[in-house]
Tab-separated table of C-alpha atoms and ligand atoms in Angstrom:
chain	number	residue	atom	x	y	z
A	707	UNK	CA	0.000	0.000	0.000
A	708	UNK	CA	1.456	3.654	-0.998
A	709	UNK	CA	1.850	5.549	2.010
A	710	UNK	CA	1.879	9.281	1.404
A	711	UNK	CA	2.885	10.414	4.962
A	712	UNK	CA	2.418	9.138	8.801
A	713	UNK	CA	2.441	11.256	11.520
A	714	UNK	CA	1.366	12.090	15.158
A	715	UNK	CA	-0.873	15.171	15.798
A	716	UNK	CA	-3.985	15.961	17.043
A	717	UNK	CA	-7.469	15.175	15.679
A	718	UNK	CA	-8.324	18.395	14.703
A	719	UNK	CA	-12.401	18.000	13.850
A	720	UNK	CA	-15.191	16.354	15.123
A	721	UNK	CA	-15.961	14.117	17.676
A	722	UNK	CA	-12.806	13.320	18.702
A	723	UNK	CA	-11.393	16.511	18.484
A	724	UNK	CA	-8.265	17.347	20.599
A	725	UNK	CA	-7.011	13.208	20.594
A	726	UNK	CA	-3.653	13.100	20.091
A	727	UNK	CA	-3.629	10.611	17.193
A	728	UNK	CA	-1.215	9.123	14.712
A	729	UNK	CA	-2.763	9.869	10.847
A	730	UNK	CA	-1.436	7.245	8.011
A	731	UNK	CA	-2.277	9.117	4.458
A	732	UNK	CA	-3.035	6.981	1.908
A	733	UNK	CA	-1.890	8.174	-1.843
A	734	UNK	CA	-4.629	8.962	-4.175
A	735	UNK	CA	-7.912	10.462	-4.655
A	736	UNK	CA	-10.558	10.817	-7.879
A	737	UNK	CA	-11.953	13.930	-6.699
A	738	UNK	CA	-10.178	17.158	-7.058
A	739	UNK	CA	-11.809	19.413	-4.745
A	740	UNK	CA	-10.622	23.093	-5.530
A	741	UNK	CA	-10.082	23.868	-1.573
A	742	UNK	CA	-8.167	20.415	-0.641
A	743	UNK	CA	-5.339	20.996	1.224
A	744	UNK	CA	-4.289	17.786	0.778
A	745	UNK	CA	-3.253	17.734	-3.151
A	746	UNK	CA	-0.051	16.434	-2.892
A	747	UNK	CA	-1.624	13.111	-1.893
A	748	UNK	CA	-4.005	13.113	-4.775
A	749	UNK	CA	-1.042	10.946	-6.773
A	750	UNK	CA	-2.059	7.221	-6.265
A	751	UNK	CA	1.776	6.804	-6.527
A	752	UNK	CA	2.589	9.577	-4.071
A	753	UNK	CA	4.270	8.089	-1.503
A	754	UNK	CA	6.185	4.868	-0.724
A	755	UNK	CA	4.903	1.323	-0.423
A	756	UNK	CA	4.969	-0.013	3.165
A	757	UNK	CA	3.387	-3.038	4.395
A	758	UNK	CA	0.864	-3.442	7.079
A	759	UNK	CA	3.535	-4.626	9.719
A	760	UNK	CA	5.654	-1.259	8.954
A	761	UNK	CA	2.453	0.744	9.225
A	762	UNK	CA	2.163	-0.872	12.492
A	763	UNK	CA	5.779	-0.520	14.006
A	764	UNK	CA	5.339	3.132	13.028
A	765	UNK	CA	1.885	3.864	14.709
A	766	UNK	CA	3.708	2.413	17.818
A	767	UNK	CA	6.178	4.890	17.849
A	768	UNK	CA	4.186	7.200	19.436
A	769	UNK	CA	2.196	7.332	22.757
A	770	UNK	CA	-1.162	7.133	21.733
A	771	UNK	CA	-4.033	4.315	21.030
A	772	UNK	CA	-6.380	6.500	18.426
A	773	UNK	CA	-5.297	5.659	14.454
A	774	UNK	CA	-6.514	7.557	11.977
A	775	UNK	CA	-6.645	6.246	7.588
A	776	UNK	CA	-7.224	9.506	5.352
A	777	UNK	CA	-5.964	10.854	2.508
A	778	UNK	CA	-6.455	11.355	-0.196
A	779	UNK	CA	-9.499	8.563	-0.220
A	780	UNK	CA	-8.529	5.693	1.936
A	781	UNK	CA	-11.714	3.946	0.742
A	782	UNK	CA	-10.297	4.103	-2.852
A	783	UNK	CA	-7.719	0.995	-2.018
A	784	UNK	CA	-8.789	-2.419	-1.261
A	785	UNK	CA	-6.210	-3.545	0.929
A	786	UNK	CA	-7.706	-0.687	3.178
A	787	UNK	CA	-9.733	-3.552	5.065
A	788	UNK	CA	-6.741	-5.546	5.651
A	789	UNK	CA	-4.518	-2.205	7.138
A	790	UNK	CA	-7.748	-1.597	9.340
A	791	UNK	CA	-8.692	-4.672	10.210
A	792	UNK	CA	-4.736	-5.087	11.350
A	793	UNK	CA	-4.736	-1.695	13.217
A	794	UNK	CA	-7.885	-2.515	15.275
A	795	UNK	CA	-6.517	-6.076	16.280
A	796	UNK	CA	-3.638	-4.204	17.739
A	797	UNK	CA	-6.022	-2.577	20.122
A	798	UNK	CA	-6.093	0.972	18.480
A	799	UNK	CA	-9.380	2.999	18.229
A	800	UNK	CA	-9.796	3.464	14.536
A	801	UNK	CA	-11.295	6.337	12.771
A	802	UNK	CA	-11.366	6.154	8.573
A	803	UNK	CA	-11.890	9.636	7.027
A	804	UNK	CA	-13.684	9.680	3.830
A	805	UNK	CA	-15.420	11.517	1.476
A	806	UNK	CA	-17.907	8.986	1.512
A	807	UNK	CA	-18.029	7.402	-2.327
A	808	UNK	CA	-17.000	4.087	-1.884
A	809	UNK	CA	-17.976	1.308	0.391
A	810	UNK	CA	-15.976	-1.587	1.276
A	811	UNK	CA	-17.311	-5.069	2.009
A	812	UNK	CA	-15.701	-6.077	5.655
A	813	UNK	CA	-14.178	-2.897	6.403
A	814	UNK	CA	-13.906	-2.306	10.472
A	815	UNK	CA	-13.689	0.999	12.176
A	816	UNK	CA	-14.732	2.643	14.928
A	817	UNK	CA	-15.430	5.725	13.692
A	818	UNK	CA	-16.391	6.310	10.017
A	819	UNK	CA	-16.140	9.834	9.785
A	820	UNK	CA	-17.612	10.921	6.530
A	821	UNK	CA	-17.110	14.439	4.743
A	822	UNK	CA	-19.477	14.707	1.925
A	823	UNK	CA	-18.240	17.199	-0.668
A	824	UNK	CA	-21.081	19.776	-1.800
A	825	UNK	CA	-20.744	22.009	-4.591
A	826	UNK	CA	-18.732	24.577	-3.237
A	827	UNK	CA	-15.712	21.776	-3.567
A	828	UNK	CA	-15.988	22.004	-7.454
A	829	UNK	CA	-13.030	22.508	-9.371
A	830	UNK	CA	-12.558	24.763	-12.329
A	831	UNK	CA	-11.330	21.823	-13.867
A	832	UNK	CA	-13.229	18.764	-14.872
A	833	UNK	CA	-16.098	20.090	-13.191
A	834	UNK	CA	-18.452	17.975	-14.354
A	835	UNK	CA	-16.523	14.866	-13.244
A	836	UNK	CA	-16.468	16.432	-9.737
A	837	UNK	CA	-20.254	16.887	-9.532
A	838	UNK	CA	-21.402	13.436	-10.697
A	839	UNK	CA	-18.523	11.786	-8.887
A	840	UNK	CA	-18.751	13.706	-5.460
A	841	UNK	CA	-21.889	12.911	-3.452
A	842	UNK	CA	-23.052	9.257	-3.944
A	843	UNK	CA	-26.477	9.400	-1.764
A	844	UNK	CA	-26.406	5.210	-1.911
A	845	UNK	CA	-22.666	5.179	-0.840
A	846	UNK	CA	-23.588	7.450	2.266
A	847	UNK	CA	-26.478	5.825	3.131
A	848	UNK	CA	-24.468	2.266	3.594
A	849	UNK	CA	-22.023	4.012	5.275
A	850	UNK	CA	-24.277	5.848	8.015
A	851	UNK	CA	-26.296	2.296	8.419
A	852	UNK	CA	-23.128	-0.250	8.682
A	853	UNK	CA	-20.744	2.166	10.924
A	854	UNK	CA	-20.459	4.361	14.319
A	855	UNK	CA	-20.686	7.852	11.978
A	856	UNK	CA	-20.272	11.289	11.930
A	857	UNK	CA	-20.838	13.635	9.017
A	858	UNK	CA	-18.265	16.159	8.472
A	859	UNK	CA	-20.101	19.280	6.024
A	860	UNK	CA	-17.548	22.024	5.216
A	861	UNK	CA	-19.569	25.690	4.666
A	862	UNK	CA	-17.953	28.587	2.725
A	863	UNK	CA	-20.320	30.661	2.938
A	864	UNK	CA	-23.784	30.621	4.473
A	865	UNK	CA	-24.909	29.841	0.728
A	866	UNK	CA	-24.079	26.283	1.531
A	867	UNK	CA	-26.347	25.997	4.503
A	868	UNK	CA	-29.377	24.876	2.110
A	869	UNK	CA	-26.990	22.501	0.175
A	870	UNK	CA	-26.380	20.550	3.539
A	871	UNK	CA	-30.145	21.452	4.426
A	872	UNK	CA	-30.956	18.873	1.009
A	873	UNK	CA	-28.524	16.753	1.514
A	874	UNK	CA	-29.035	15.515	5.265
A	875	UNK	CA	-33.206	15.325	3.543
A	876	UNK	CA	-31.955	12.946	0.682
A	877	UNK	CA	-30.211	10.717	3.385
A	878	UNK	CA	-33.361	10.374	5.341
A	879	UNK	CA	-32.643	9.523	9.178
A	880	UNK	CA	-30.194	11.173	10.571
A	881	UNK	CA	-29.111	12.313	13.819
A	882	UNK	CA	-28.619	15.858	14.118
A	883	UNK	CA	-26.066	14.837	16.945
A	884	UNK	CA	-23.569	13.156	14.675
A	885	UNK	CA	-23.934	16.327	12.101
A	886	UNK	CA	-20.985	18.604	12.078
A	887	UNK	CA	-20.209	21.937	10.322
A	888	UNK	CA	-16.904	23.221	9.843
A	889	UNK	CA	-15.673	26.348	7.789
A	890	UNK	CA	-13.643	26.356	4.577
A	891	UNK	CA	-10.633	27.874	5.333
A	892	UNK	CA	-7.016	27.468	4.905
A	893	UNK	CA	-5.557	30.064	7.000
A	894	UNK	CA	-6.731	31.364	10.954
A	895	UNK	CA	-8.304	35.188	10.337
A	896	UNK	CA	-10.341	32.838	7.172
A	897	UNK	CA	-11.232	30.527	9.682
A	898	UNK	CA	-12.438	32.894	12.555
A	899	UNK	CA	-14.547	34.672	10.133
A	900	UNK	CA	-16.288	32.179	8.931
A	901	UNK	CA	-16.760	30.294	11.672
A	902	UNK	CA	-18.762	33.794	13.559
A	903	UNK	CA	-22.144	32.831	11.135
A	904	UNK	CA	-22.018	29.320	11.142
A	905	UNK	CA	-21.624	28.649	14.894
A	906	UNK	CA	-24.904	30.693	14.779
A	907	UNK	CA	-26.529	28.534	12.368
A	908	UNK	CA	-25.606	25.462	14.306
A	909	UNK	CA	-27.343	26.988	17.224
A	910	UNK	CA	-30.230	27.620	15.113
A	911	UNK	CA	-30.173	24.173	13.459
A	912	UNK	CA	-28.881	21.812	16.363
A	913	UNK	CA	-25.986	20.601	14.782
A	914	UNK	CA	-22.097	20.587	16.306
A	915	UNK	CA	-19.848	22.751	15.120
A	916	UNK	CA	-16.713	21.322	14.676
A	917	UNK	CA	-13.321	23.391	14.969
A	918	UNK	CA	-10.506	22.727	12.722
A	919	UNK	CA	-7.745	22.778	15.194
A	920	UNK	CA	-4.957	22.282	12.722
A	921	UNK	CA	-5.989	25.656	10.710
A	922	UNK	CA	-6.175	27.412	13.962
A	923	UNK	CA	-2.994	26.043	14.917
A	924	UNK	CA	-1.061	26.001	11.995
A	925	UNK	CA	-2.646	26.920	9.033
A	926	UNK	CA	-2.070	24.882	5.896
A	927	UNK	CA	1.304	23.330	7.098
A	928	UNK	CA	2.027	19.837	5.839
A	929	UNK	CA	2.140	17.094	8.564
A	930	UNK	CA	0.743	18.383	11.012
B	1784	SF4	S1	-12.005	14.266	-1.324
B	1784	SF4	FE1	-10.645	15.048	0.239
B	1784	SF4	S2	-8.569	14.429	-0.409
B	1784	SF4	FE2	-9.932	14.197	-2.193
B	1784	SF4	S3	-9.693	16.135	-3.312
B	1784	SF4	FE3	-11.491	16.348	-1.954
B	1784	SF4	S4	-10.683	17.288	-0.068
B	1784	SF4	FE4	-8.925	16.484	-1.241
């Protein structure tokens, strides 16, 4: 499996927010959302190929039992079950990030946590890839049902708020408990900003709002 980078930090959204956790990015992604600030792991070959023992040894460098898969789109790879299923034996809590358009027969986690892209992730570029390809209503509907969930919705601007509004109705049942809203932003004063209306929105709604410690921290820094 290409590894694009491992490395201890803190979860910085939802839930588990504030966990000191070690994050194993997996190389590639199809979407190219025009905010990511992960593009360097978009490259299925961006990275080097360790095995699921090295992943292992390296997680248990560091003091902590919460493991995190993202990416890029860990659900994009198929030996993702076997890396998870490996990480959970070794008595780790493990969260998956995804955007939430595949689903895996098998998979374990502990925490799916689930960031649907809405339209405000479009790229200028292939744009009309991005939309079909971004929200699979199916795909997030197996997800919610088969794991422990949260749904991660990132808001530029209060535009958005309906988007997630029709979204959350096309899933059906969900609990406003496990919905979080974050701000687009790559940089603190961006994030602060933003986050002023929709914290007030959450109020008015009843869903979390979920910080983005890592932007308030250090911005867009790599690794961290
Ligand atoms: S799904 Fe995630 S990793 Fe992929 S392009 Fe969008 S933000 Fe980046």
């Amino acid at each position: 499996m290409i590894i694009n980078e491992l490395f201890y930090s803190l979860q910085g959204e939802g839930r588990l927010a504030g966990v000191p956790s070690v994050f194993v990015r997996l190389a590639g992604c199809p979407l190219r959302c025009c905010w990511c600030d992960t593009a360097y792991a978009w490259d299925p070959a961006a990275g080097r190929e360790m095995s699921c023992k090295q992943i292992l040894d390296a997680i248990g460098n560091y003091p902590t039992r919460y493991a995190v898969l993202t990416g890029g789109e860990p659900l994009a790879h198929e030996g993702v079950s076997e890396l998870a299923a490996a990480i959970r034996s070794a008595g780790y809590h493990l969260t998956i990030e995804t955007a939430g358009i595949y689903c895996i027969e098998g998979l374990q986690a502990d925490l799916m946590s689930i960031s649907p892209k809405l339209s405000n992730s479009d790229p200028q570029k292939n744009a009309e890839k991005h939309q079909v390809e971004r929200l699979n209503v199916d795909t997030l509907r197996k997800l919610t049902a088969e794991f422990d969930y949260q749904l991660k919705f990132v808001a530029d601007s209060p535009g958005d708020l309906d988007e997630i509004a029709d979204v959350l109705d096309k899933l059906g049942e969900v609990d406003p408990y496990r919905v979080y809203l974050m701000p687009q932003a790559t940089q603190p004063e961006e994030y602060l900003t933003k986050s002023r209306w929709l914290v007030e929105y959450c109020k008015q709604a009843g869903f979390s709002f979920s910080p983005r410690l890592h932007i308030m921290l250090w911005g867009s820094q790599r690794g961290k």
